[in-house]
JSON list of C-alpha atoms in Angstrom, two decimals:
[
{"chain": "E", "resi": 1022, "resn": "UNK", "atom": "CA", "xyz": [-25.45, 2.63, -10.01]},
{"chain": "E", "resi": 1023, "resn": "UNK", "atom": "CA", "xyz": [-25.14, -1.02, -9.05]},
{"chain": "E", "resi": 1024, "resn": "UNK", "atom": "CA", "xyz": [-25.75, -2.84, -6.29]},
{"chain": "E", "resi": 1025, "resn": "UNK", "atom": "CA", "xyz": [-22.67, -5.14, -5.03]},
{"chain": "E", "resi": 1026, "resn": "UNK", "atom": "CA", "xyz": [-23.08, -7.64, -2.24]},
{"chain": "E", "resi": 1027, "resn": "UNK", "atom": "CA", "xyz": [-26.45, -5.76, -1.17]},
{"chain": "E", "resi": 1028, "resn": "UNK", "atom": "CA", "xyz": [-24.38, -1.85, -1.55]},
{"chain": "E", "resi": 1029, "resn": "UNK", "atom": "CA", "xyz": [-25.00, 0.15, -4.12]},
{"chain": "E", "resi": 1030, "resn": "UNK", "atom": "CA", "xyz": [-21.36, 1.14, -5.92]},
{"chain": "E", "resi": 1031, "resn": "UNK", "atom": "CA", "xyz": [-20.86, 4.01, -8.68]},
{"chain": "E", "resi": 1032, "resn": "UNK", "atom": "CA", "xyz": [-21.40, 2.28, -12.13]},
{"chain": "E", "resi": 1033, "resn": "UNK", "atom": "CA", "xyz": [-20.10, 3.53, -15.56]},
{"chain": "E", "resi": 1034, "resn": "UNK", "atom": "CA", "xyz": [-20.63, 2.69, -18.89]},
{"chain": "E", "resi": 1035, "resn": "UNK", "atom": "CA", "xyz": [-18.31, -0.29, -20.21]},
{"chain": "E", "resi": 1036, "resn": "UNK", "atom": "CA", "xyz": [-17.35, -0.68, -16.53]},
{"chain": "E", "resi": 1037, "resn": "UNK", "atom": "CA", "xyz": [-15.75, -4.56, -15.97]},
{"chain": "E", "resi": 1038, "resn": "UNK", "atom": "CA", "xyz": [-15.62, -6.83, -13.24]},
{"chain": "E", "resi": 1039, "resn": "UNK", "atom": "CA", "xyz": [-12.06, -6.55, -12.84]},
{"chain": "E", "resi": 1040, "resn": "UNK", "atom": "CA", "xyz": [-12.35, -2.86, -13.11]},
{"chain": "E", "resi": 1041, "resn": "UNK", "atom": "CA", "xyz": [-15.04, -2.95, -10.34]},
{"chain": "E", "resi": 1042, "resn": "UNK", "atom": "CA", "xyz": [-12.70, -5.45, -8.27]},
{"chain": "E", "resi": 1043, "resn": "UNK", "atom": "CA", "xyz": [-10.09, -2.78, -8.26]},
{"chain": "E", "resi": 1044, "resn": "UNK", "atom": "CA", "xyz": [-12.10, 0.34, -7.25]},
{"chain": "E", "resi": 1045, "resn": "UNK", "atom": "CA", "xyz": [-13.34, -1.62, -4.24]},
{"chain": "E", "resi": 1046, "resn": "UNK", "atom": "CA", "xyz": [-9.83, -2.03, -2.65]},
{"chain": "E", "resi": 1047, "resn": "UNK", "atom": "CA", "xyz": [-10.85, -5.22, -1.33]},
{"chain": "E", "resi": 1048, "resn": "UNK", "atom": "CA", "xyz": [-8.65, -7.73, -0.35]},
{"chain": "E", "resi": 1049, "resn": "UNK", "atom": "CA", "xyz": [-9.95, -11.23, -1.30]},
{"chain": "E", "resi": 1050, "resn": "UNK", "atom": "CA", "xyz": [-9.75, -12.81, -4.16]},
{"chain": "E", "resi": 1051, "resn": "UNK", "atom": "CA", "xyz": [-12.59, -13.40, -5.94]},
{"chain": "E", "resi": 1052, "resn": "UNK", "atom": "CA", "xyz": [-13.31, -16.25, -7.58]},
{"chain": "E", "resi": 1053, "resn": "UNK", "atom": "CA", "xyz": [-17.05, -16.64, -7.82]},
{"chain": "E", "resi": 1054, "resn": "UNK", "atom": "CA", "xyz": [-18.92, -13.43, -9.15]},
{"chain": "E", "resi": 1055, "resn": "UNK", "atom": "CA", "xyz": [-22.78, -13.19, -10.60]},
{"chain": "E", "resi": 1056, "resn": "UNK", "atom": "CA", "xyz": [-24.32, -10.45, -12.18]},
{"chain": "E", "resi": 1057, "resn": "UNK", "atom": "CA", "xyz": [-28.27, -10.74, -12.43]},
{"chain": "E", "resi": 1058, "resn": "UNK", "atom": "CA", "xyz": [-27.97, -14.16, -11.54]},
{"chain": "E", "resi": 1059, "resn": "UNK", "atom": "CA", "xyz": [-25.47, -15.34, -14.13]},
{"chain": "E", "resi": 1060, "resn": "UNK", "atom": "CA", "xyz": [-22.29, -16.58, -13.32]},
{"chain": "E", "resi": 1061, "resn": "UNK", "atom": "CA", "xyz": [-19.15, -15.24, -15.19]},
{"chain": "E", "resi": 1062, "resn": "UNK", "atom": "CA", "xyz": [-15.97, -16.97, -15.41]},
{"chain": "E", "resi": 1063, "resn": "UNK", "atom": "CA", "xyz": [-12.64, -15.73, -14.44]},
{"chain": "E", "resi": 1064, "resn": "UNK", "atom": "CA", "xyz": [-11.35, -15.28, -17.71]},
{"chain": "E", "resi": 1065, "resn": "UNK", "atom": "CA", "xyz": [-14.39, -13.25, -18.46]},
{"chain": "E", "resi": 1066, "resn": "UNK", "atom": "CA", "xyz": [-13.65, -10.37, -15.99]},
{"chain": "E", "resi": 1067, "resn": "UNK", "atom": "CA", "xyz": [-11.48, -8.20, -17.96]},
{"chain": "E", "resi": 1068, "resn": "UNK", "atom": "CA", "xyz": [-13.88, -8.22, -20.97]},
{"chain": "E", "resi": 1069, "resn": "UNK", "atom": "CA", "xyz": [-17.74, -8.70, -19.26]},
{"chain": "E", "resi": 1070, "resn": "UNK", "atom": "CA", "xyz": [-19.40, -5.16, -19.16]},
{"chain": "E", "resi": 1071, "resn": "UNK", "atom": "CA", "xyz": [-21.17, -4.80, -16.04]},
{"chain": "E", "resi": 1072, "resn": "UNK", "atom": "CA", "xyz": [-24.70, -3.36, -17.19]},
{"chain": "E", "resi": 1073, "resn": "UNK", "atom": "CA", "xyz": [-26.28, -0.39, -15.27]},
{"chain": "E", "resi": 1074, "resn": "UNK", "atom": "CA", "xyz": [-28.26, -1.37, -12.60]},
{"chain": "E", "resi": 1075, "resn": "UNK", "atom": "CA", "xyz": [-27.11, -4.72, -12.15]},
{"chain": "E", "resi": 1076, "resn": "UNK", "atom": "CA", "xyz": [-27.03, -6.89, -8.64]},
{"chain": "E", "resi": 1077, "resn": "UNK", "atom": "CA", "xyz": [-23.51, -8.42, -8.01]},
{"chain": "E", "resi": 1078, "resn": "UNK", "atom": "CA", "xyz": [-23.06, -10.97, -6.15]},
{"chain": "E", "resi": 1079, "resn": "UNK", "atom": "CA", "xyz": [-18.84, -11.74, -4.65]},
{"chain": "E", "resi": 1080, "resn": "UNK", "atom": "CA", "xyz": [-17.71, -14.85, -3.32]},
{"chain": "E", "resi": 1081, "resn": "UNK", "atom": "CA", "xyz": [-14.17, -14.82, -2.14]},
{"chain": "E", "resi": 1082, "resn": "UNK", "atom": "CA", "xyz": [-12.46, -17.65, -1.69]},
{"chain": "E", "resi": 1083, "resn": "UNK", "atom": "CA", "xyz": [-11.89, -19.35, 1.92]},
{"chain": "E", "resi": 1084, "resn": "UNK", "atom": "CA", "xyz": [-9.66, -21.96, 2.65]},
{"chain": "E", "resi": 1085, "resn": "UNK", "atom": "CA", "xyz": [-9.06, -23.69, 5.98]},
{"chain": "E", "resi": 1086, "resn": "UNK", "atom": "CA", "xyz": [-7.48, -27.13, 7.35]}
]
């Protein structure tokens, strides 16, 4: 189990952040995302292995003019 933006989501092992992204069928675009207080890059999603337990943190992206 981990714990994304305070809620705790199913976990599995070699689960991804762009694999997570996708299960929660949300529809921002994400561009900032920590795990344990590290920041990942972009790039990084389809290849960072979320570790059990872990606290995510999603920022989506908000524009406005």
């Amino acid at each position: 189990m981990i714990v994304v933006n305070g809620r705790n989501t199913p976990w599995h092992q070699g689960l991804t952040i762009s694999e997570m992204l996708s299960s929660l069928n949300d529809p921002y675009p994400y561009v900032v995302v920590r795990i344990d207080g590290k920041h990942v890059s972009r790039p990084d999603f389809g290849n960072y292995q979320i570790p059990d337990e872990s606290e995510v943190y999603l920022m989506p992206l908000i524009t406005g003019g």
